[in-house]
GROMACS .gro file of C-alpha atoms in nm:
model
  252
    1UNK     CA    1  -1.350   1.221  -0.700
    2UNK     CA    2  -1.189   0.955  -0.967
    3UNK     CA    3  -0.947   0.709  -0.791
    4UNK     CA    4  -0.661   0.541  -0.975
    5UNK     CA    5  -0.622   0.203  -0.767
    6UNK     CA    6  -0.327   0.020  -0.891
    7UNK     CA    7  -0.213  -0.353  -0.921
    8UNK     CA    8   0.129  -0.383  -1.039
    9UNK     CA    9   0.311  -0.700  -1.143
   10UNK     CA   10   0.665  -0.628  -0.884
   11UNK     CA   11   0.965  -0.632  -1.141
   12UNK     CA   12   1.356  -0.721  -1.029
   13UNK     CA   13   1.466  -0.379  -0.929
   14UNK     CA   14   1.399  -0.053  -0.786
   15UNK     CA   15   1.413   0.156  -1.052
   16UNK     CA   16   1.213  -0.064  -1.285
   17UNK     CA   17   0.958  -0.023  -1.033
   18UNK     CA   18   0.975   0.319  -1.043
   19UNK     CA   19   0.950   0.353  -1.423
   20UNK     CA   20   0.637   0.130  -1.395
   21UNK     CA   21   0.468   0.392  -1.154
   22UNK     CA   22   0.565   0.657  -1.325
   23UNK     CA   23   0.399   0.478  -1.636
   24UNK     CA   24   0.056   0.418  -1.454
   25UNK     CA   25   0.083   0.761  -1.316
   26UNK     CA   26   0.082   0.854  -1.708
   27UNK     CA   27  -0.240   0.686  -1.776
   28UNK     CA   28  -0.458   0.746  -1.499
   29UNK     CA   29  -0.328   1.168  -1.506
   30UNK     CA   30  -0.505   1.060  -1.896
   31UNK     CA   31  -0.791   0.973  -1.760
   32UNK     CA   32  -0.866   1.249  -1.574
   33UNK     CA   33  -0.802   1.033  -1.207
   34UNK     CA   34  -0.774   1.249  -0.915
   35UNK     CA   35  -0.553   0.994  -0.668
   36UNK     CA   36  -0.330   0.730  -0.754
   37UNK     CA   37  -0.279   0.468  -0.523
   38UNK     CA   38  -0.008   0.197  -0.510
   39UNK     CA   39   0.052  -0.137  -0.241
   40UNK     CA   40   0.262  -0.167  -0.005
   41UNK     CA   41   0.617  -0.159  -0.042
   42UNK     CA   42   0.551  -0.110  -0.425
   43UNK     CA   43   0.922  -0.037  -0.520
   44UNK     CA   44   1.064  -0.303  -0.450
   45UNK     CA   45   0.803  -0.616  -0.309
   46UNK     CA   46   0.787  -0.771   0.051
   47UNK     CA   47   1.173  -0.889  -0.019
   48UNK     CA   48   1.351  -0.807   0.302
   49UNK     CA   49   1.544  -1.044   0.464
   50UNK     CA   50   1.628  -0.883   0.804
   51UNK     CA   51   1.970  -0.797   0.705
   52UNK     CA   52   2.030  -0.452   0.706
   53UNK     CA   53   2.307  -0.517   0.444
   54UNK     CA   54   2.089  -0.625   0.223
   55UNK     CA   55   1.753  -0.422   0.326
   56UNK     CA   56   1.920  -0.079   0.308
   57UNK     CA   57   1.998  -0.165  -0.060
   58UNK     CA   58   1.588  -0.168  -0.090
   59UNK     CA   59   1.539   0.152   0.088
   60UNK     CA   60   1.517   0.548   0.028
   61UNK     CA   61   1.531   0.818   0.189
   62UNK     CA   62   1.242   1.111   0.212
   63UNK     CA   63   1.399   1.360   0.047
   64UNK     CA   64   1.602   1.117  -0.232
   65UNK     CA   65   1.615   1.216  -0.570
   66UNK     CA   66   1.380   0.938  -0.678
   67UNK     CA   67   1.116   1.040  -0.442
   68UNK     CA   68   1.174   1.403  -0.620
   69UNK     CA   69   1.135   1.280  -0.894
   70UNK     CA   70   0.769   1.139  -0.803
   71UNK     CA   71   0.713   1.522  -0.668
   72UNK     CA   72   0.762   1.608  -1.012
   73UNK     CA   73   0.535   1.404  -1.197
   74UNK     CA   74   0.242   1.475  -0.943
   75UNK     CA   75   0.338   1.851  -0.995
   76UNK     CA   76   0.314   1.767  -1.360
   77UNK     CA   77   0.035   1.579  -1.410
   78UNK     CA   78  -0.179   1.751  -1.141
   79UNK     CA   79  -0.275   1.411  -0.982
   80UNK     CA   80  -0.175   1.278  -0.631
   81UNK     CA   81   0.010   0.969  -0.578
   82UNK     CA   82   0.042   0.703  -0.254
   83UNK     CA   83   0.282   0.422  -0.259
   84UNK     CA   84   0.418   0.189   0.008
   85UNK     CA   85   0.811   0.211   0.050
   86UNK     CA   86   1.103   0.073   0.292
   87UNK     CA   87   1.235   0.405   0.401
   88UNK     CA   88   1.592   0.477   0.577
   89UNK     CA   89   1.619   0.720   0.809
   90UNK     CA   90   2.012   0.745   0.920
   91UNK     CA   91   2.087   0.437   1.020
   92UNK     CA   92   1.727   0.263   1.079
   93UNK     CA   93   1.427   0.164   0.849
   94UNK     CA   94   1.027   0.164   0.835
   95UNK     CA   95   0.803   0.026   0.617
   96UNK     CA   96   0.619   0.350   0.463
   97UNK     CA   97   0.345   0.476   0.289
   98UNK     CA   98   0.382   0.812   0.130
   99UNK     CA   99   0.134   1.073  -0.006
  100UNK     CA  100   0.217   1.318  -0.250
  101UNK     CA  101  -0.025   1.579  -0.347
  102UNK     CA  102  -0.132   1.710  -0.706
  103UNK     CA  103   0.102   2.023  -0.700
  104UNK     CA  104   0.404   1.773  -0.540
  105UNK     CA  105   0.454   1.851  -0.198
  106UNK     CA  106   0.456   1.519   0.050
  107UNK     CA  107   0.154   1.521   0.275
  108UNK     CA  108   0.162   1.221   0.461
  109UNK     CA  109   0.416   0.981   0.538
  110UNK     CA  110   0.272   0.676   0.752
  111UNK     CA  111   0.527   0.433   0.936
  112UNK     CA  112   0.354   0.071   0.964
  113UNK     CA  113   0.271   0.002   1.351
  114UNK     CA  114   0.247  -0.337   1.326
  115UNK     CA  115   0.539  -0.572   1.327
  116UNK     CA  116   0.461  -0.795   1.100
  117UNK     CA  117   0.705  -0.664   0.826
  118UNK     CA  118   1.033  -0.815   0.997
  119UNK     CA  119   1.069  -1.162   1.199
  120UNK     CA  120   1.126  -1.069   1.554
  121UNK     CA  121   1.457  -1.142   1.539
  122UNK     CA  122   1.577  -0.829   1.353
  123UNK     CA  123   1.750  -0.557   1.543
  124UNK     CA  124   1.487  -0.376   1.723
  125UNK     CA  125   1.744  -0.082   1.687
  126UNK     CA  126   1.741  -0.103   1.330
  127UNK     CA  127   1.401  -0.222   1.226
  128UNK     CA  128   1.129   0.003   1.361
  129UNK     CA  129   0.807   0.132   1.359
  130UNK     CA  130   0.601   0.399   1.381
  131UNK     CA  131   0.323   0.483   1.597
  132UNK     CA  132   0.142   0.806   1.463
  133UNK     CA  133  -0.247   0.797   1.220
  134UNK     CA  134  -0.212   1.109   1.012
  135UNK     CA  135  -0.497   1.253   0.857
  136UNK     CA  136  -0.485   1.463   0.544
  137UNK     CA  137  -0.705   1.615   0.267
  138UNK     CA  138  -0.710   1.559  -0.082
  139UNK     CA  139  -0.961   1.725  -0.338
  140UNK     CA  140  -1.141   1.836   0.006
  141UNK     CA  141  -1.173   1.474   0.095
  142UNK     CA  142  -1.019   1.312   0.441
  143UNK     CA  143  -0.786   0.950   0.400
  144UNK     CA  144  -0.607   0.823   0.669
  145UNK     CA  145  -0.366   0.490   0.621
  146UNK     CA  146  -0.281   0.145   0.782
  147UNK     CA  147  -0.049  -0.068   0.585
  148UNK     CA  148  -0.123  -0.474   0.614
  149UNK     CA  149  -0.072  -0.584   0.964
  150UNK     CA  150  -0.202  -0.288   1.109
  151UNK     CA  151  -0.524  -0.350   1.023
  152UNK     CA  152  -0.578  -0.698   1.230
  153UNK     CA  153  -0.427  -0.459   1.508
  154UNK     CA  154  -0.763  -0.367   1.748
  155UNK     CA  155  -0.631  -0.133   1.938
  156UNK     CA  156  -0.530   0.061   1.539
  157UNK     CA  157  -0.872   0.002   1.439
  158UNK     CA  158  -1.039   0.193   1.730
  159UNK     CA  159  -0.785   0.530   1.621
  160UNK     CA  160  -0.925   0.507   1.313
  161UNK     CA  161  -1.267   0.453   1.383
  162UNK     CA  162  -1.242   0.804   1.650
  163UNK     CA  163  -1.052   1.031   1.334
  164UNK     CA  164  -1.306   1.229   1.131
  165UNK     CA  165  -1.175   1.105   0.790
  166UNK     CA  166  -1.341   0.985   0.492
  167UNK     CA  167  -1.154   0.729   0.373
  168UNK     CA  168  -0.883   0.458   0.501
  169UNK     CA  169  -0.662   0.337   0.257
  170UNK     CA  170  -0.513   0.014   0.283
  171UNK     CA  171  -0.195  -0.099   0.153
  172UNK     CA  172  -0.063  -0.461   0.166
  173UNK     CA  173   0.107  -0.752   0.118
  174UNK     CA  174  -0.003  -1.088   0.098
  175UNK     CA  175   0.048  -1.443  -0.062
  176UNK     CA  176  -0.101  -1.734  -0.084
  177UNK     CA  177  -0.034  -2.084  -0.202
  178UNK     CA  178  -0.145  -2.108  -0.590
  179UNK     CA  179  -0.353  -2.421  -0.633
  180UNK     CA  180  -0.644  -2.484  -0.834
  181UNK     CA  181  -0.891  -2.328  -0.573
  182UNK     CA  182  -0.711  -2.000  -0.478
  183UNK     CA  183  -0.957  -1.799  -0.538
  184UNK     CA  184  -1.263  -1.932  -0.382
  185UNK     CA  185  -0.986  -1.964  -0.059
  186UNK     CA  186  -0.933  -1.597  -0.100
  187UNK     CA  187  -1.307  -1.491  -0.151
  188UNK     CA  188  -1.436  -1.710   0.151
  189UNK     CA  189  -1.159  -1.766   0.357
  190UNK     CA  190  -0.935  -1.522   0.360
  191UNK     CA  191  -1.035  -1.214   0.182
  192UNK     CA  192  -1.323  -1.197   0.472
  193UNK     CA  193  -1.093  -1.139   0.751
  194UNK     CA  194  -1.001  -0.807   0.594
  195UNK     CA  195  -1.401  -0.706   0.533
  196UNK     CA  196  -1.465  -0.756   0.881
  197UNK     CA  197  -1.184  -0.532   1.023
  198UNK     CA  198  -1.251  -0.265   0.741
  199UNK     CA  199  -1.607  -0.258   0.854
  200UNK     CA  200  -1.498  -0.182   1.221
  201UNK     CA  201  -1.309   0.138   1.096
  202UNK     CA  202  -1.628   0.307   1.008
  203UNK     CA  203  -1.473   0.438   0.684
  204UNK     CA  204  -1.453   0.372   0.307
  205UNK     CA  205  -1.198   0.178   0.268
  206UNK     CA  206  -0.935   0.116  -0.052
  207UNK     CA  207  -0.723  -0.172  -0.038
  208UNK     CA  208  -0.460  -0.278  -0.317
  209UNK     CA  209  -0.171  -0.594  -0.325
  210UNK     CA  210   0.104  -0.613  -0.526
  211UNK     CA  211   0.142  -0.919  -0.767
  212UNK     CA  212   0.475  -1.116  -0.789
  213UNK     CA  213   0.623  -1.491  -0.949
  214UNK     CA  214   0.574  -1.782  -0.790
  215UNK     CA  215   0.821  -1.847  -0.547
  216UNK     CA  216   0.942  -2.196  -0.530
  217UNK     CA  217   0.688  -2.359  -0.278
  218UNK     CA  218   0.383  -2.199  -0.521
  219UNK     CA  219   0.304  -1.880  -0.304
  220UNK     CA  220   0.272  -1.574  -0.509
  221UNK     CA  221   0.167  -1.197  -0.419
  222UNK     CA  222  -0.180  -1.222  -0.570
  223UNK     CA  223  -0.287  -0.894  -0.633
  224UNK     CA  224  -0.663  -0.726  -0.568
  225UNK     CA  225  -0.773  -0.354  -0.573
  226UNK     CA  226  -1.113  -0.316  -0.340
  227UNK     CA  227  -1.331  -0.049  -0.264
  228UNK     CA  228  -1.538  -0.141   0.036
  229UNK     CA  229  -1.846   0.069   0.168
  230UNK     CA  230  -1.823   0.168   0.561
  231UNK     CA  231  -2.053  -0.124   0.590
  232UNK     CA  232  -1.819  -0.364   0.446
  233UNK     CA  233  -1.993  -0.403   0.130
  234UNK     CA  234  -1.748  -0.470  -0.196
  235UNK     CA  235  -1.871  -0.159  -0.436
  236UNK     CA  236  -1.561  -0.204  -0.659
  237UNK     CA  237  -1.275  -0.474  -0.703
  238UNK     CA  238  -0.998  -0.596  -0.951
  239UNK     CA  239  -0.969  -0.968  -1.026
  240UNK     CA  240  -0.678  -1.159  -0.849
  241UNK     CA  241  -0.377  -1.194  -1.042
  242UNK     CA  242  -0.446  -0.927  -1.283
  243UNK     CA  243  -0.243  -0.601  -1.328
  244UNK     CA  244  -0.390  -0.318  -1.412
  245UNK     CA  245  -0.547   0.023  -1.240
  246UNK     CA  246  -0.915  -0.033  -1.104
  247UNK     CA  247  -1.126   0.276  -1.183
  248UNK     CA  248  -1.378   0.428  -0.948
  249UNK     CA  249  -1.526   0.781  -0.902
  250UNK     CA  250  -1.682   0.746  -0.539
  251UNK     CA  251  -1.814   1.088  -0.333
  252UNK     CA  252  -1.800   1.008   0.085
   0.00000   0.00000   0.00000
């Protein structure tokens, strides 16, 4: 099976976002990838503030005319697609990971568990979470999905580590402070943390981070596309700070 992993550099809007996936959908359908597989919260970045004036301008619904419109281009290119997403549902919203399959129907949608997306001061009837692990197939191969904070979640790691699945695929979001040793602090220090939980799952894991600017006190989105073995072993990766789509065929 040939995975699409993508970096993207987050641009200013929504729908710039969505012409970039729709772009990197293009060229990994034109090389042949099976699965194309986007960060967390890819259409818009990690930019909620916790008011829902503001957040519900970042968020779509399941069934909005932008998410047919990715239907349509997995229909058409006969590739599936996963991306991260705030998602409103009425009056509420989740931080989402969606899976479309290669003839466009929505397989999976994942609500993040974790809390970590909002500061607990948000309204707790507003800004929730989920609490279901789906399972589903692609190409006759099993993924299931935590997004960023659910990872460092125990209790999350032991449901994965009991589902029969094949994969666990990883979406996130993180920064770090850009100074002249970032990434030997992200290869020893940080980047580590996530190995270790990833290796508890049991699974194959793919992991991708957006990339953003540097905000005013030097922390940037820093990007990184990983495929780690079940043992925790790095088998394929994408340099920090680079956008692009890391290439992989890999056979669980």
């Amino acid at each position: 099976m040939k995975f699409a992993v993508v970096t993207p550099m987050i641009e200013e809007t929504l729908v710039k976002n969505l012409e970039k996936i729709e772009h990197f959908v293009l060229i990994a359908s034109a090389k042949n990838a099976d699965f194309i597989i986007f960060p967390e919260a890819v259409l818009t970045g990690l930019i909620n503030t916790d008011e829902p004036e503001h957040d519900f301008q970042l968020a779509l619904e399941k069934d909005s005319l932008e998410i047919q419109k990715l239907q349509q281009i997995a229909f058409k290119e006969n590739i599936a697609i996963a991306f991260g997403y705030f998602e409103k549902v009425n009056h509420t919203l989740y931080d989402s990971f969606m899976c479309i399959n290669s003839v466009g129907k929505i397989i999976a949608n994942y609500r993040r568990i974790s809390l970590g997306w909002h500061d607990n001061h948000a309204d707790k009837s507003i800004y929730l979470q989920g609490n279901e692990i789906y399972t589903f197939i692609i190409k006759s191969y099993s993924f299931t999905c935590l997004i960023c904070g659910d990872l460092f979640d125990e209790n999350l790691i032991d449901r994965i580590n009991k589902t029969n699945s094949d994969y666990l695929l990883v979406p996130f979001a993180r920064a770090i402070e850009i100074k002249s040793n970032y990434e030997d602090f992200w290869e020893k220090e940080e980047f580590p943390f996530y190995i270790k939980q990833c290796n508890k799952s049991g699974k194959h894991t793919i992991l991708t981070n957006y990339i953003s600017p540097i905000d005013k006190d030097k922390y940037q989105y820093v990007g990184g596309a990983y495929l780690l073995s079940k043992e925790g072993e790095i088998l394929h990766s994408q340099k920090l700070l680079t956008e692009g789509i890391l290439y992989f065929t890999h056979n669980a």
